Short mmCIF file of C-alpha atoms and ligand atoms in Angstrom, two decimals:
data_model
loop_
_atom_site.label_atom_id
_atom_site.label_comp_id
_atom_site.label_asym_id
_atom_site.label_seq_id
_atom_site.Cartn_x
_atom_site.Cartn_y
_atom_site.Cartn_z
CA UNK A 261 1.50 14.00 33.93
CA UNK A 262 -0.36 17.19 33.12
CA UNK A 263 -1.29 15.73 29.76
CA UNK A 264 -2.95 12.74 31.41
CA UNK A 265 -4.83 15.04 33.79
CA UNK A 266 -6.23 17.00 30.85
CA UNK A 267 -7.56 13.87 29.24
CA UNK A 268 -9.20 12.75 32.50
CA UNK A 269 -10.89 16.10 32.93
CA UNK A 270 -12.22 16.14 29.43
CA UNK A 271 -13.69 12.72 29.99
CA UNK A 272 -15.47 13.98 33.07
CA UNK A 273 -16.91 16.99 31.28
CA UNK A 274 -17.99 15.43 28.00
CA UNK A 275 -19.62 12.23 27.09
CA UNK A 276 -17.87 12.03 23.76
CA UNK A 277 -19.37 8.96 22.21
CA UNK A 278 -22.94 9.09 21.04
CA UNK A 279 -24.53 5.98 19.64
CA UNK A 280 -25.55 6.38 16.02
CA UNK A 281 -28.83 4.54 15.44
CA UNK A 282 -28.36 3.89 11.72
CA UNK A 283 -29.57 6.02 8.87
CA UNK A 284 -33.26 5.11 8.86
CA UNK A 285 -33.78 6.29 12.41
CA UNK A 286 -31.50 9.30 11.89
CA UNK A 287 -33.23 10.49 8.72
CA UNK A 288 -36.70 9.05 9.30
CA UNK A 289 -38.55 12.19 8.14
CA UNK A 290 -36.73 12.14 4.79
CA UNK A 291 -37.41 8.48 4.04
CA UNK A 292 -40.49 6.50 2.94
CA UNK A 293 -40.89 4.67 6.27
CA UNK A 294 -43.57 4.66 8.95
CA UNK A 295 -44.14 3.28 12.46
CA UNK A 296 -45.05 -0.01 10.81
CA UNK A 297 -41.66 -0.40 9.12
CA UNK A 298 -39.45 -2.92 10.93
CA UNK A 299 -36.02 -1.32 10.90
CA UNK A 300 -33.31 -3.75 9.87
CA UNK A 301 -30.03 -2.01 10.54
CA UNK A 302 -26.34 -2.55 11.22
CA UNK A 303 -26.04 1.13 12.17
CA UNK A 304 -24.79 2.05 8.73
CA UNK A 305 -24.10 5.65 7.65
CA UNK A 306 -22.35 8.48 9.54
CA UNK A 307 -19.14 7.78 7.65
CA UNK A 308 -16.26 10.25 7.90
CA UNK A 309 -15.60 13.07 5.48
CA UNK A 310 -11.80 13.34 5.37
CA UNK A 311 -9.67 16.21 4.04
CA UNK A 312 -7.11 15.02 1.49
CA UNK A 313 -4.05 17.23 1.48
CA UNK A 314 -2.08 15.51 -1.29
CA UNK A 315 -4.84 15.81 -3.86
CA UNK A 316 -5.78 19.33 -2.76
CA UNK A 317 -2.15 20.41 -3.19
CA UNK A 318 -1.79 18.67 -6.54
CA UNK A 319 -4.75 20.71 -7.81
CA UNK A 320 -3.69 23.94 -6.07
CA UNK A 321 -5.85 27.06 -6.54
CA UNK A 322 -6.90 26.97 -2.88
CA UNK A 323 -9.11 23.98 -3.65
CA UNK A 324 -10.20 21.73 -0.78
CA UNK A 325 -10.68 18.07 -1.57
CA UNK A 326 -12.41 15.68 0.81
CA UNK A 327 -13.29 12.02 0.53
CA UNK A 328 -16.55 10.58 1.79
CA UNK A 329 -15.19 7.29 3.10
CA UNK A 330 -18.23 5.09 2.60
CA UNK A 331 -16.05 1.98 2.67
CA UNK A 332 -16.42 2.28 6.46
CA UNK A 333 -20.01 1.07 6.37
CA UNK A 334 -20.79 -2.24 8.15
CA UNK A 335 -20.11 -4.50 5.17
CA UNK A 336 -17.51 -2.17 3.70
CA UNK A 337 -19.40 -0.33 0.96
CA UNK A 338 -22.10 2.29 0.42
CA UNK A 339 -24.47 -0.51 -0.59
CA UNK A 340 -25.40 -0.78 3.10
CA UNK A 341 -27.13 2.60 2.94
CA UNK A 342 -29.45 1.30 0.27
CA UNK A 343 -29.76 -2.17 1.70
CA UNK A 344 -31.03 -1.14 5.14
CA UNK A 345 -33.95 0.53 3.33
CA UNK A 346 -34.54 -2.19 0.73
CA UNK A 347 -34.49 -5.00 3.30
CA UNK A 348 -36.58 -3.12 5.87
CA UNK A 349 -39.25 -2.42 3.22
CA UNK A 350 -39.09 -6.03 2.01
CA UNK A 351 -39.67 -7.14 5.62
CA UNK A 352 -42.55 -4.71 5.98
CA UNK A 353 -44.11 -6.36 2.91
CA UNK A 354 -43.73 -9.81 4.50
CA UNK A 355 -41.12 -10.92 2.01
CA UNK A 356 -39.16 -14.04 2.93
CA UNK A 357 -36.38 -14.00 0.35
CA UNK A 358 -34.38 -11.46 -1.62
CA UNK A 359 -32.34 -11.78 -4.79
CA UNK A 360 -29.70 -9.69 -6.52
CA UNK A 361 -27.10 -9.75 -9.25
CA UNK A 362 -23.80 -8.45 -8.04
CA UNK A 363 -20.23 -7.59 -8.90
CA UNK A 364 -19.66 -8.36 -5.20
CA UNK A 365 -20.63 -5.55 -2.86
CA UNK A 366 -24.37 -5.79 -3.37
CA UNK A 367 -24.23 -9.49 -2.59
CA UNK A 368 -22.24 -8.92 0.60
CA UNK A 369 -24.63 -6.23 1.77
CA UNK A 370 -27.83 -8.01 0.71
CA UNK A 371 -26.70 -11.16 2.49
CA UNK A 372 -25.85 -9.37 5.74
CA UNK A 373 -29.09 -7.40 5.95
CA UNK A 374 -31.31 -10.25 4.72
CA UNK A 375 -29.90 -12.55 7.38
CA UNK A 376 -30.36 -9.93 10.05
CA UNK A 377 -33.97 -9.74 8.92
CA UNK A 378 -34.30 -13.52 8.94
CA UNK A 379 -34.73 -13.86 5.16
CA UNK A 380 -33.07 -16.00 2.52
CA UNK A 381 -30.62 -14.22 0.23
CA UNK A 382 -29.91 -15.41 -3.31
CA UNK A 383 -27.01 -13.77 -5.10
CA UNK A 384 -25.96 -14.21 -8.72
CA UNK A 385 -22.37 -13.34 -9.49
CA UNK A 386 -20.20 -13.38 -12.63
CA UNK A 387 -17.83 -16.35 -12.36
CA UNK A 388 -14.24 -15.23 -11.84
CA UNK A 389 -14.94 -11.49 -11.54
CA UNK A 390 -15.83 -11.02 -7.90
CA UNK A 391 -13.09 -9.80 -5.55
CA UNK A 392 -12.12 -12.32 -2.85
CA UNK A 393 -13.19 -10.26 0.14
CA UNK A 394 -16.69 -9.78 -1.26
CA UNK A 395 -17.16 -13.44 -2.04
CA UNK A 396 -15.92 -14.31 1.45
CA UNK A 397 -18.53 -11.99 2.96
CA UNK A 398 -21.45 -13.40 0.97
CA UNK A 399 -20.46 -16.91 2.07
CA UNK A 400 -19.96 -16.00 5.73
CA UNK A 401 -23.25 -14.08 5.86
CA UNK A 402 -24.97 -17.21 4.62
CA UNK A 403 -26.11 -16.14 1.17
CA UNK A 404 -27.04 -18.80 -1.36
CA UNK A 405 -24.45 -17.95 -4.00
CA UNK A 406 -25.00 -18.77 -7.65
CA UNK A 407 -22.04 -18.11 -9.93
CA UNK A 408 -22.79 -17.90 -13.66
CA UNK A 409 -20.60 -18.06 -16.74
CA UNK A 410 -21.67 -14.61 -17.85
CA UNK A 411 -21.11 -11.00 -16.84
CA UNK A 412 -23.05 -8.79 -14.43
CA UNK A 413 -25.47 -7.56 -17.07
CA UNK A 414 -26.53 -11.12 -17.89
CA UNK A 415 -26.92 -11.92 -14.18
CA UNK A 416 -29.17 -8.89 -13.74
CA UNK A 417 -31.40 -9.92 -16.66
CA UNK A 418 -31.89 -13.29 -14.96
CA UNK A 419 -32.68 -12.00 -11.47
CA UNK A 420 -35.07 -9.37 -12.81
CA UNK A 421 -37.01 -12.06 -14.61
CA UNK A 422 -37.01 -14.40 -11.59
CA UNK A 423 -38.24 -11.63 -9.28
CA UNK A 424 -41.29 -11.05 -11.50
CA UNK A 425 -42.22 -14.76 -11.48
CA UNK A 426 -41.35 -15.91 -7.94
CA UNK A 427 -41.88 -14.52 -4.42
CA UNK A 428 -38.40 -13.01 -4.08
CA UNK A 429 -37.70 -9.28 -3.81
CA UNK A 430 -35.12 -7.76 -6.12
CA UNK A 431 -32.62 -5.63 -4.19
CA UNK A 432 -30.48 -4.28 -7.02
CA UNK A 433 -30.53 -0.52 -7.53
CA UNK A 434 -33.68 -0.78 -9.68
CA UNK A 435 -35.34 -1.17 -6.26
CA UNK A 436 -36.36 2.45 -5.50
CA UNK A 437 -35.80 2.04 -1.75
CA UNK A 438 -32.09 1.48 -2.40
CA UNK A 439 -31.69 5.00 -3.77
CA UNK A 440 -33.73 6.47 -0.92
CA UNK A 441 -31.26 5.05 1.58
CA UNK A 442 -28.22 6.03 -0.45
CA UNK A 443 -29.27 9.68 -0.73
CA UNK A 444 -28.52 10.13 2.99
CA UNK A 445 -24.84 10.36 2.20
CA UNK A 446 -25.51 13.70 0.49
CA UNK A 447 -27.28 14.84 3.70
CA UNK A 448 -24.25 13.89 5.77
CA UNK A 449 -21.89 15.75 3.43
CA UNK A 450 -23.96 18.93 3.67
CA UNK A 451 -24.12 18.61 7.46
CA UNK A 452 -20.33 18.14 7.67
CA UNK A 453 -19.39 20.99 5.33
CA UNK A 454 -22.22 23.32 6.32
CA UNK A 455 -23.16 23.50 2.65
CA UNK A 456 -23.11 21.40 -0.52
CA UNK A 457 -19.71 21.00 -2.21
CA UNK A 458 -19.05 22.64 -5.59
CA UNK A 459 -18.23 19.30 -7.21
CA UNK A 460 -19.22 15.77 -6.28
CA UNK A 461 -16.96 13.16 -7.90
CA UNK A 462 -18.22 9.60 -8.00
CA UNK A 463 -17.60 6.31 -9.82
CA UNK A 464 -20.49 4.93 -11.86
CA UNK A 465 -21.48 1.33 -12.50
CA UNK A 466 -25.26 1.00 -12.70
CA UNK A 467 -25.39 4.71 -11.82
CA UNK A 468 -27.80 4.26 -8.94
CA UNK A 469 -25.50 6.02 -6.51
CA UNK A 470 -24.96 9.18 -8.55
CA UNK A 471 -28.75 9.40 -8.95
CA UNK A 472 -29.23 8.91 -5.20
CA UNK A 473 -26.72 11.62 -4.29
CA UNK A 474 -28.42 14.03 -6.66
CA UNK A 475 -31.77 13.29 -5.00
CA UNK A 476 -30.24 13.98 -1.60
CA UNK A 477 -28.59 17.22 -2.66
CA UNK A 478 -31.79 18.44 -4.28
CA UNK A 479 -33.92 17.64 -1.24
CA UNK A 480 -31.66 19.48 1.18
CA UNK A 481 -31.36 22.40 -1.24
CA UNK A 482 -35.14 22.62 -1.52
CA UNK A 483 -35.41 22.71 2.28
CA UNK A 484 -32.68 25.38 2.51
CA UNK A 485 -30.17 23.14 4.25
CA UNK A 486 -27.71 24.25 1.56
CA UNK A 487 -27.61 27.27 -0.71
CA UNK A 488 -26.17 25.57 -3.78
CA UNK A 489 -26.18 22.34 -5.75
CA UNK A 490 -22.98 20.58 -6.76
CA UNK A 491 -21.88 19.75 -10.28
CA UNK A 492 -22.04 15.98 -10.54
CA UNK A 493 -18.91 14.41 -12.05
CA UNK A 494 -19.35 10.74 -12.89
CA UNK A 495 -16.43 8.49 -13.78
CA UNK A 496 -16.20 5.13 -15.50
CA UNK A 497 -13.28 2.89 -16.42
CA UNK A 498 -12.33 3.31 -20.07
CA UNK A 499 -12.96 -0.40 -20.81
CA UNK A 500 -16.39 -0.16 -19.26
CA UNK A 501 -17.81 3.28 -20.04
CA UNK A 502 -21.34 2.93 -21.46
CA UNK A 503 -22.53 6.21 -19.91
CA UNK A 504 -19.59 8.19 -21.23
CA UNK A 505 -20.00 6.88 -24.77
CA UNK A 506 -23.81 6.59 -24.46
CA UNK A 507 -23.88 3.06 -25.82
CA UNK A 508 -24.04 -0.47 -24.41
CA UNK A 509 -20.65 -2.15 -23.95
CA UNK A 510 -21.00 -5.89 -24.54
CA UNK A 511 -17.72 -7.10 -23.03
CA UNK A 512 -16.80 -4.55 -20.35
CA UNK A 513 -13.30 -4.88 -18.93
CA UNK A 514 -11.53 -3.13 -16.04
CA UNK A 515 -9.49 -3.88 -12.95
CA UNK A 516 -12.26 -2.04 -11.06
CA UNK A 517 -14.64 -5.01 -10.97
CA UNK A 518 -17.29 -3.12 -8.96
CA UNK A 519 -17.95 -0.91 -11.98
CA UNK A 520 -17.49 -3.56 -14.66
CA UNK A 521 -20.99 -2.97 -16.04
CA UNK A 522 -21.81 -2.52 -19.72
CA UNK A 523 -25.54 -1.79 -19.60
CA UNK A 524 -26.37 0.40 -16.57
CA UNK A 525 -29.95 0.06 -15.35
CA UNK A 526 -30.11 3.68 -14.18
CA UNK A 527 -28.91 5.07 -17.52
CA UNK A 528 -31.81 7.49 -18.02
CA UNK A 529 -31.60 8.78 -14.44
CA UNK A 530 -27.85 9.32 -14.75
CA UNK A 531 -28.09 11.27 -17.99
CA UNK A 532 -30.73 13.45 -16.35
CA UNK A 533 -28.41 14.10 -13.40
CA UNK A 534 -25.65 15.12 -15.78
CA UNK A 535 -27.93 17.55 -17.54
CA UNK A 536 -29.61 19.03 -14.46
CA UNK A 537 -26.39 19.51 -12.52
CA UNK A 538 -24.38 20.81 -15.47
CA UNK A 539 -22.24 17.77 -14.80
CA UNK A 540 -19.82 15.73 -16.81
CA UNK A 541 -19.06 12.03 -17.38
CA UNK A 542 -15.53 10.94 -18.16
CA UNK A 543 -13.64 7.69 -18.78
CA UNK A 544 -10.37 7.00 -17.02
CA UNK A 545 -7.86 4.26 -17.67
CA UNK A 546 -7.06 1.44 -15.26
CA UNK A 547 -3.55 2.96 -14.94
CA UNK A 548 -5.04 6.25 -13.76
CA UNK A 549 -7.29 4.39 -11.33
CA UNK A 550 -4.33 2.51 -9.87
CA UNK A 551 -2.28 5.68 -9.55
CA UNK A 552 -5.05 7.28 -7.46
CA UNK A 553 -5.52 4.04 -5.50
CA UNK A 554 -1.84 3.98 -4.54
CA UNK A 555 -1.74 7.70 -3.79
CA UNK A 556 -4.64 7.45 -1.33
CA UNK A 557 -2.93 4.56 0.43
CA UNK A 558 0.64 5.85 0.49
CA UNK A 559 0.03 9.54 1.08
CA UNK A 560 -3.19 9.58 3.06
CA UNK A 561 -3.52 6.25 4.86
CA UNK A 562 -6.77 5.55 3.08
CA UNK A 563 -7.36 2.13 1.58
CA UNK A 564 -10.22 2.00 -0.89
CA UNK A 565 -11.10 -0.45 -3.60
CA UNK A 566 -10.04 0.32 -7.19
CA UNK A 567 -13.55 1.29 -8.33
CA UNK A 568 -13.64 3.92 -5.58
CA UNK A 569 -10.28 5.38 -6.58
CA UNK A 570 -11.90 6.24 -9.91
CA UNK A 571 -13.49 9.28 -8.24
CA UNK A 572 -10.09 10.70 -7.28
CA UNK A 573 -8.48 9.63 -10.57
CA UNK A 574 -11.24 11.42 -12.47
CA UNK A 575 -10.85 14.58 -10.41
CA UNK A 576 -7.09 14.62 -11.04
CA UNK A 577 -7.73 14.21 -14.75
CA UNK A 578 -9.97 17.28 -14.66
CA UNK A 579 -7.72 19.33 -12.40
CA UNK A 580 -7.27 22.16 -14.90
CA UNK A 581 -11.04 22.67 -14.99
CA UNK A 582 -11.44 22.92 -11.21
CA UNK A 583 -12.54 26.45 -10.25
CA UNK A 584 -10.34 28.18 -7.70
CA UNK A 585 -11.41 28.19 -4.04
CA UNK A 586 -13.82 25.33 -4.63
CA UNK A 587 -14.75 22.52 -2.27
CA UNK A 588 -14.82 19.04 -3.76
CA UNK A 589 -15.99 15.72 -2.38
CA UNK A 590 -14.88 12.42 -3.91
CA UNK A 591 -16.94 9.41 -2.89
CA UNK A 592 -14.90 6.39 -1.83
CA UNK A 593 -17.57 3.79 -2.37
CA UNK A 594 -15.85 0.66 -1.02
CA UNK A 595 -13.14 -0.54 1.35
CA UNK A 596 -9.73 -1.62 0.06
CA UNK A 597 -9.87 -4.83 2.08
CA UNK A 598 -12.51 -6.06 -0.35
CA UNK A 599 -9.93 -6.74 -3.03
CA UNK A 600 -6.69 -8.05 -1.53
CA UNK A 601 -5.44 -9.40 -4.87
CA UNK A 602 -5.49 -5.94 -6.38
CA UNK A 603 -3.63 -4.60 -3.35
CA UNK A 604 -0.91 -7.25 -3.41
CA UNK A 605 -0.36 -6.76 -7.15
CA UNK A 606 -0.42 -2.97 -7.19
CA UNK A 607 1.82 -1.30 -4.64
CA UNK A 608 5.29 0.18 -4.38
CA UNK A 609 5.95 -1.21 -0.92
CA UNK A 610 9.36 -2.24 0.31
CA UNK A 611 8.89 -5.86 1.27
CA UNK A 612 11.98 -7.84 2.35
CA UNK A 613 11.40 -11.56 2.54
CA UNK A 614 13.25 -14.63 3.73
CA UNK A 615 15.71 -12.90 6.05
CA UNK A 616 17.67 -14.75 8.72
CA UNK A 617 16.12 -14.03 12.12
CA UNK A 618 19.03 -11.90 13.41
CA UNK A 619 19.31 -8.27 14.46
CA UNK A 620 22.15 -7.86 11.99
CA UNK A 621 20.21 -8.97 8.98
CA UNK A 622 17.12 -7.00 9.93
CA UNK A 623 19.14 -3.82 10.49
CA UNK A 624 20.94 -4.36 7.19
CA UNK A 625 17.62 -4.60 5.41
CA UNK A 626 16.47 -1.40 7.12
CA UNK A 627 19.49 0.41 5.64
CA UNK A 628 19.77 2.55 8.79
C1 PLP C 859 -21.75 -0.66 -6.56
C2 PLP C 859 -20.45 0.05 -6.56
C3 PLP C 859 -20.17 1.13 -7.41
C4 PLP C 859 -21.13 1.59 -8.47
O1 PLP C 859 -22.30 2.14 -7.96
P1 PLP C 859 -23.56 2.31 -8.91
O2 PLP C 859 -24.65 2.75 -8.04
O3 PLP C 859 -23.81 0.96 -9.52
O4 PLP C 859 -23.17 3.30 -9.97
C5 PLP C 859 -18.97 1.79 -7.28
N1 PLP C 859 -18.06 1.38 -6.38
C6 PLP C 859 -18.27 0.35 -5.56
C7 PLP C 859 -17.22 -0.03 -4.59
C8 PLP C 859 -19.47 -0.35 -5.62
O5 PLP C 859 -19.66 -1.39 -4.80
#
């Protein structure tokens, strides 16, 4: 009884829920927008920063590990942060159609925002290498999906060329507005922690996101919203690690399809981030990615896609190098629901099937 009363009182005193307007309105003064910019938003951003006990304890040394759960954006990945900017600016420039190459998440996000802005969305995807959830989204959001017998890098070459010859705006991360939107995640992290973290761990595909985070951290540092800059730790799958080995990979392979990219467009930017932040790039195996993926699910109740788990897998691989007392943020770039096949094939769940519908048989299976 008294418990219920407490809740009622707290409701009376506080209006708890505040509507978040989306990141353009929230961070207007930090973004290249003006009163003329039509804001196309699904109220993306403001994703939670969650403390991860299991990983913190595995590292020890009084280290605090958090994940920035960007898979909770409207279409389930951080791409929405960039897409609200790219599509709003495209709309401002009277564009009627957008195009992208995609391993899946860009196409889902581009389609959602383009449709909200009443534009056509063309998406090129590598046949057979897009996770089911992402393909489902692009179709439901009404994208015009073109699947090619070639990998992401080939698809990007094609859309880049088309966007120079036809009136369609390219919304891959070569579009500078994408990175502007994505940098807001660094702002949110600093606001949550009260300072920048010591390390920022992040998966890299085209390396737009690591470049965007670095922009965000630098801007807040310059304006004294933080008193330090993080080391930027970028991770790639070992079968798809062009930035680690500093060479193009012609046939990239990994279970983490979102980062199956052999020729990253933001290569120069990423290498600069590594240098300026005293950072480090490292390759991790698919097995290590899956171990981190399962650990986040089973121990923390956090379901991310395999590419995202690379940030945690990479951190665990570097655990001996982590300075004591440090604060670390791992970016979880996409939602686990994106890739149900990976989930079904990679778990240690107890799953009893085909039982008779009786209390006896159910209890027997429960081994109580
Ligand atoms: C796009 C994407 C990445 C890679 O981001 P880049 O900016 O290309 O480096 C990583 N994880 C997920 C889930 C993605 O969708």
